[in-house]
XYZ file of C-alpha atoms in Angstrom:
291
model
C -52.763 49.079 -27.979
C -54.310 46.489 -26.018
C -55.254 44.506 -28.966
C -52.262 44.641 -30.385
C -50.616 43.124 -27.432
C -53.146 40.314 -26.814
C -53.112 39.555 -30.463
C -49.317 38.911 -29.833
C -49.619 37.043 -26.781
C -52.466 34.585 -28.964
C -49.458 34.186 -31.931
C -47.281 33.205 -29.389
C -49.098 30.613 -27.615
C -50.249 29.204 -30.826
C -46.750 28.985 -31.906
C -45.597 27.148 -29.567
C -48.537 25.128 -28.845
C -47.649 24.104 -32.566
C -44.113 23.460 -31.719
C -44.752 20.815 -29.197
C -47.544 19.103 -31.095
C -45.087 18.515 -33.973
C -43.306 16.834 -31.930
C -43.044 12.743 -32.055
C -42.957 12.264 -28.061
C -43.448 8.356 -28.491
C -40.456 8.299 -30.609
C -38.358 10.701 -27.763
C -39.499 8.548 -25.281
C -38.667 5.002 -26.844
C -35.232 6.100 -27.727
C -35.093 7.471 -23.745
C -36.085 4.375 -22.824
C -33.961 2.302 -25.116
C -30.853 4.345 -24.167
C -31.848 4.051 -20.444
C -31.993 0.110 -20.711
C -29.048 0.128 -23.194
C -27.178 1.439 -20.465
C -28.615 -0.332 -17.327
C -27.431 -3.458 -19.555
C -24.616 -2.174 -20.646
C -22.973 -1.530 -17.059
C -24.221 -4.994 -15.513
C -22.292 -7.033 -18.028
C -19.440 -4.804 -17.208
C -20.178 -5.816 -13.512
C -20.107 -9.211 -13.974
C -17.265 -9.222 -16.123
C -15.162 -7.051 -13.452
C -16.839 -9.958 -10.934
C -15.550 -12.537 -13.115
C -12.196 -11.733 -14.232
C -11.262 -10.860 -10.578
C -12.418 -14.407 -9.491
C -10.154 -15.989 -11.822
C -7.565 -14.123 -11.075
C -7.787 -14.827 -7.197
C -8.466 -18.521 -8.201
C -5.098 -18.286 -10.154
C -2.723 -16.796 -7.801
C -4.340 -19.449 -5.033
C -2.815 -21.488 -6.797
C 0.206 -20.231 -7.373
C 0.811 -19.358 -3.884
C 1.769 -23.121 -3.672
C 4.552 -22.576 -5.350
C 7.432 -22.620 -2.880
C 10.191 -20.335 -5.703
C 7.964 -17.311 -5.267
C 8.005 -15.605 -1.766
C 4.524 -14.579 -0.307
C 5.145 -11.050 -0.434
C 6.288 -11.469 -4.419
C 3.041 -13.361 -4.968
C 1.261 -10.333 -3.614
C 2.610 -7.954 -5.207
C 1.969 -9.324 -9.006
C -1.845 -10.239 -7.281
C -2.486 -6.512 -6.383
C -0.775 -5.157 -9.888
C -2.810 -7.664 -12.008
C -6.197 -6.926 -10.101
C -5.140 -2.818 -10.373
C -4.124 -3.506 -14.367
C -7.647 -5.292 -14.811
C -9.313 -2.918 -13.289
C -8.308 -0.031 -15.704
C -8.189 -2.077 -18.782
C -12.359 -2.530 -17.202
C -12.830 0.979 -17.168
C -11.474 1.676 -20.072
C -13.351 -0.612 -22.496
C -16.620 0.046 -20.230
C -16.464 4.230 -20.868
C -15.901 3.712 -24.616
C -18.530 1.572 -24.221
C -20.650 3.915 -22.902
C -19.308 6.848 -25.194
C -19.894 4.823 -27.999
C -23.839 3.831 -27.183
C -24.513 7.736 -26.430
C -23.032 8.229 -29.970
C -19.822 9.734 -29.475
C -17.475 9.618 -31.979
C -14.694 7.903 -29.695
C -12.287 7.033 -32.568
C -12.023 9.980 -33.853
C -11.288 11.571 -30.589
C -8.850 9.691 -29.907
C -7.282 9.702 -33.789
C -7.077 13.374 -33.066
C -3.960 15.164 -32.776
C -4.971 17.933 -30.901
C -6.975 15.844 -28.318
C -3.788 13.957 -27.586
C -1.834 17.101 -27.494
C -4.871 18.439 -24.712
C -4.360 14.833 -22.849
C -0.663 15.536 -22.784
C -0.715 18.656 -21.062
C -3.857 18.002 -18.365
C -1.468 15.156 -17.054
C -0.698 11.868 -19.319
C 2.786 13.020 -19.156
C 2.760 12.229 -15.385
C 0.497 8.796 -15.793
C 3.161 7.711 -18.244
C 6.089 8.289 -15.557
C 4.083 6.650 -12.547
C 3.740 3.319 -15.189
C 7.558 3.793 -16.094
C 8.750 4.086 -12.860
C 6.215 1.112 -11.173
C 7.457 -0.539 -13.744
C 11.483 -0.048 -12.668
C 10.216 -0.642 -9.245
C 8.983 -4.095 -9.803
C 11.587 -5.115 -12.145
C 14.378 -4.157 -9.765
C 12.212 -5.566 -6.433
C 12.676 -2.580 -4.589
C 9.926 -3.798 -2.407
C 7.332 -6.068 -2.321
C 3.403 -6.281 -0.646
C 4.747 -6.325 2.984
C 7.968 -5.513 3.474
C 8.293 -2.331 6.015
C 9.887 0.527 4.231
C 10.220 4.418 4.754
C 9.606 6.615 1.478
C 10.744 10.008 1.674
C 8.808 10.865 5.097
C 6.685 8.321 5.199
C 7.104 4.950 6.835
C 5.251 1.821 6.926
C 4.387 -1.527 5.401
C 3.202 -1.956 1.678
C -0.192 -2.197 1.374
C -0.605 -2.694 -2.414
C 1.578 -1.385 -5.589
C -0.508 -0.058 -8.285
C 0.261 1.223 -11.687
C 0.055 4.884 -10.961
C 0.442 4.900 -6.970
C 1.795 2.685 -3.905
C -0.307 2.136 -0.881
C 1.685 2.232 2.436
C 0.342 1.649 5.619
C 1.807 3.787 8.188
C 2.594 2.496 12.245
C -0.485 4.516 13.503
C -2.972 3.046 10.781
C -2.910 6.388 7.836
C -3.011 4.306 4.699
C -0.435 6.622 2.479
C -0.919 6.844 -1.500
C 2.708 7.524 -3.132
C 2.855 8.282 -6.666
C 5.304 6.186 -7.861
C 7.210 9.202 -10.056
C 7.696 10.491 -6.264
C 9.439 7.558 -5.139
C 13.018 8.590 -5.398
C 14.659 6.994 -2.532
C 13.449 3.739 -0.965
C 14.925 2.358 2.131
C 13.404 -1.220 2.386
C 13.767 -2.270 5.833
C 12.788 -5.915 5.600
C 15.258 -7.163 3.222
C 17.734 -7.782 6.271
C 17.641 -9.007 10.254
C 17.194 -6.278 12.127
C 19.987 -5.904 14.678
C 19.027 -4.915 18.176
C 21.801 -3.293 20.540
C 20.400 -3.168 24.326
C 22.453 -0.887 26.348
C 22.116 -1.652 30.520
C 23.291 1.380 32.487
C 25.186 0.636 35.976
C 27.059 1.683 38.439
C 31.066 2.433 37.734
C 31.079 0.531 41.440
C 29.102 -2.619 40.447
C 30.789 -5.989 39.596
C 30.963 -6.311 36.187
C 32.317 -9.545 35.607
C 29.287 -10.539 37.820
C 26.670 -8.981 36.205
C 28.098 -9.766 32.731
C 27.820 -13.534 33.897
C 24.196 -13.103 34.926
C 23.158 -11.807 31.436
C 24.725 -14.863 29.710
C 22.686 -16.900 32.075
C 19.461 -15.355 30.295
C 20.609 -15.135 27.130
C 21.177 -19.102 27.159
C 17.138 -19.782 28.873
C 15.603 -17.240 26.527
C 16.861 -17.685 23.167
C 15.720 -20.907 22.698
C 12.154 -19.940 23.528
C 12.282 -17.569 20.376
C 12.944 -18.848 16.907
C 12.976 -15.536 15.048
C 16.404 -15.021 16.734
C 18.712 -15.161 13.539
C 22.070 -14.901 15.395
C 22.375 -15.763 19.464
C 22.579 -12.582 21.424
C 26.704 -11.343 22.173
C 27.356 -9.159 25.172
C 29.655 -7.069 23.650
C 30.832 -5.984 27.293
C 31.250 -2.556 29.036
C 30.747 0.742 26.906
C 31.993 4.201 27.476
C 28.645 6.283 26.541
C 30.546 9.702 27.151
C 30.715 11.595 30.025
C 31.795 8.346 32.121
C 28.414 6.545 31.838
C 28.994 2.834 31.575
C 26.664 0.101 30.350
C 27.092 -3.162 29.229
C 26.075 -3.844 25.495
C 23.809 -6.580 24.262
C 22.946 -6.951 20.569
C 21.000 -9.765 19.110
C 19.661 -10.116 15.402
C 16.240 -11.217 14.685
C 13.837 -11.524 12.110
C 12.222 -7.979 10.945
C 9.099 -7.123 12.878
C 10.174 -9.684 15.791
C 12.783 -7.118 16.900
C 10.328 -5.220 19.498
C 9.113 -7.727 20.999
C 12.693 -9.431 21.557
C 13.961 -6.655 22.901
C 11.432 -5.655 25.315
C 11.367 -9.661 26.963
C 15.167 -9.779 26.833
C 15.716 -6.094 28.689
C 13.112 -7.051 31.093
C 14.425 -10.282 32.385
C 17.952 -8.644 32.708
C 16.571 -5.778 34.606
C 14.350 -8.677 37.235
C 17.874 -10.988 37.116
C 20.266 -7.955 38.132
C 17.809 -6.514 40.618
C 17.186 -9.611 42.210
C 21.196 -10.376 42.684
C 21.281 -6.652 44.255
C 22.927 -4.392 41.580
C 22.153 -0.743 41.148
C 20.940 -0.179 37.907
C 20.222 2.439 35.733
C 17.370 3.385 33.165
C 18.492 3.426 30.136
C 18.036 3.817 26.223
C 17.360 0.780 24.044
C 18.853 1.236 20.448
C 16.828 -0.744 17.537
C 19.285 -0.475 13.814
C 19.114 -2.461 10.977
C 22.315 -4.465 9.701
C-alpha cells in the first residue's frame, strides 16, 4: 500500500517536473518583456501627445482671447469643452491602443451587435443625452464659464462645462458635478444688473422729508466712487411694510457680483449720516433681486 502510494507521488512529480521543462521560459519572458516595454512606450507617447495637444490648444485660445467679439466667459467655455473633448478623443484612441497591443480583437467588439446592445443598456443611452443636451446648452448660451447661476438646488458660479457633466462652484467652496441630462431649469443670474432695494426702518415720528434729503446727499458722494453702479440709486420714498412699519426705500442697480458690496457701503453710510443728524432708526432687512 505504501508503495503504491509513493510510486504515485514519484509519477506525479515527474510529470510535472516534465511539464515545466517543456516549457520555452526565454520565449515567455521576452514576449513579457516586450509587452511590458510595448506598453511603457505605448502610454508615454500618449502622454506627450495629451501634453502637446493641450499646449496648442491653450496657445490657441491665448490668442483668441484678443479678440474683443467673443466675451471672456464665451472664450472659456469653448476652452474647457475643447480641452474635455480632447481629452476623451485621448482616451479613447490610447485604450484601443492598448486593447489592440494585448491582442484584443477591438473591431470586432465593437462591429458586434450584441456588444452595442450590452453598451446600450449599462448606460450609453444616458452619455448620448448628457452630449445632446450640452450640446443644446451651448448652442442656446444658457450659461457660460462664470456666470452665477442656480440649477435645480444648487447655486453657484460655472466652473467648467464638459460633455457629459457641468462643474459649479457653490458660495461655500463644494465644487458641484451636474449631469447635463439633469439640467432642466437654469436660472442664469448674471445675464442682467442685479437690482438692490435697501429698506431703512424709522420712526412714524421722524422727519421724513429730512431724512429723505440726507440720503440723496450720499447717494450723490458715493456713487461716483463706484463704477459698477449701472443706474444711480432712486429713493423711492416711504413704504408701508404692513403692520404700520415705515421705511424709506432705496434701490440701485449694479453690475452682478458688485451688488454686496454696494449695498453693504451704501446702508452703512446712511445708517452713520442719519445717526449723526439724531434720527431714531431702526434695524432692518436689506432685499438683494435681480431685474
Amino acid at each position: 500500500m505504501t508503495s503504491d502510494v509513493s510510486h504515485q507521488v514519484s509519477r506525479q512529480t515527474n510529470f510535472l517536473a516534465t511539464y515545466f521543462s517543456s516549457i520555452n521560459w526565454n520565449q515567455i519572458i521576452s514576449k513579457a518583456v516586450t509587452l511590458l516595454l510595448s506598453l511603457v512606450l505605448l502610454s508615454l507617447f500618449f502622454i506627450l501627445v495629451n501634453w502637446i495637444g493641450k499646449r496648442i490648444i491653450y496657445r490657441s485660445f491665448k490668442t483668441t482671447r484678443k479678440n474683443e467679439h467673443l466675451t471672456v466667459n464665451r472664450i472659456n467655455t469653448i476652452y474647457t469643452l475643447s480641452l474635455n473633448i480632447f481629452h476623451y478623443s485621448v482616451l479613447f484612441f490610447y485604450f484601443y491602443a492598448i486593447l489592440s497591443v494585448l491582442g484584443i480583437p477591438v473591431g470586432t467588439l465593437i462591429a458586434g451587435a450584441g456588444i452595442m446592445s450590452v453598451a446600450l443598456g449599462l448606460g450609453a443611452q444616458g452619455f448620448v443625452t448628457d452630449v445632446v443636451t450640452g450640446f443644446f446648452i451651448l448652442l442656446e448660451q444658457q450659461f457660460d464659464v462664470g456666470d452665477n447661476v442656480k440649477i435645480g438646488q444648487i447655486e453657484g458660479t460655472i466652473h467648467a462645462i464638459g460633455l457629459r457633466t457641468t462643474q459649479i462652484i457653490g458660495y461655500d467652496g463644494t465644487l458641484h458635478y451636474v449631469p447635463n441630462r439633469n439640467i432642466t431649469i437654469v436660472s442664469n443670474l448674471s445675464r442682467n444688473d442685479m437690482r438692490a432695494l435697501i429698506d431703512i426702518y424709522f420712526d412714524p415720528t421722524e422727519d421724513i422729508k429730512a431724512m429723505s434729503l440726507i440720503i440723496k446727499k450720499v447717494n450723490e458722494r458715493l456713487t461716483p466712487h463706484f463704477p459698477d453702479i449701472t443706474k444711480k440709486p432712486t429713493l423711492l420714498g416711504t413704504v408701508d411694510n404692513g403692520s404700520g412699519v415705515l421705511s424709506l426705500r432705496v434701490i440701485i442697480y449694479t453690475k452682478n457680483g458688485a451688488q454686496y458690496e454696494i449695498q453693504r457701503t451704501f446702508l452703512a453710510a446712511y445708517l452713520e449720516e442719519l445717526t449723526k443728524a439724531g434720527f431714531k432708526i431702526n434695524s432692518s432687512p436689506i432685499n438683494l433681486t435681480t431685474t
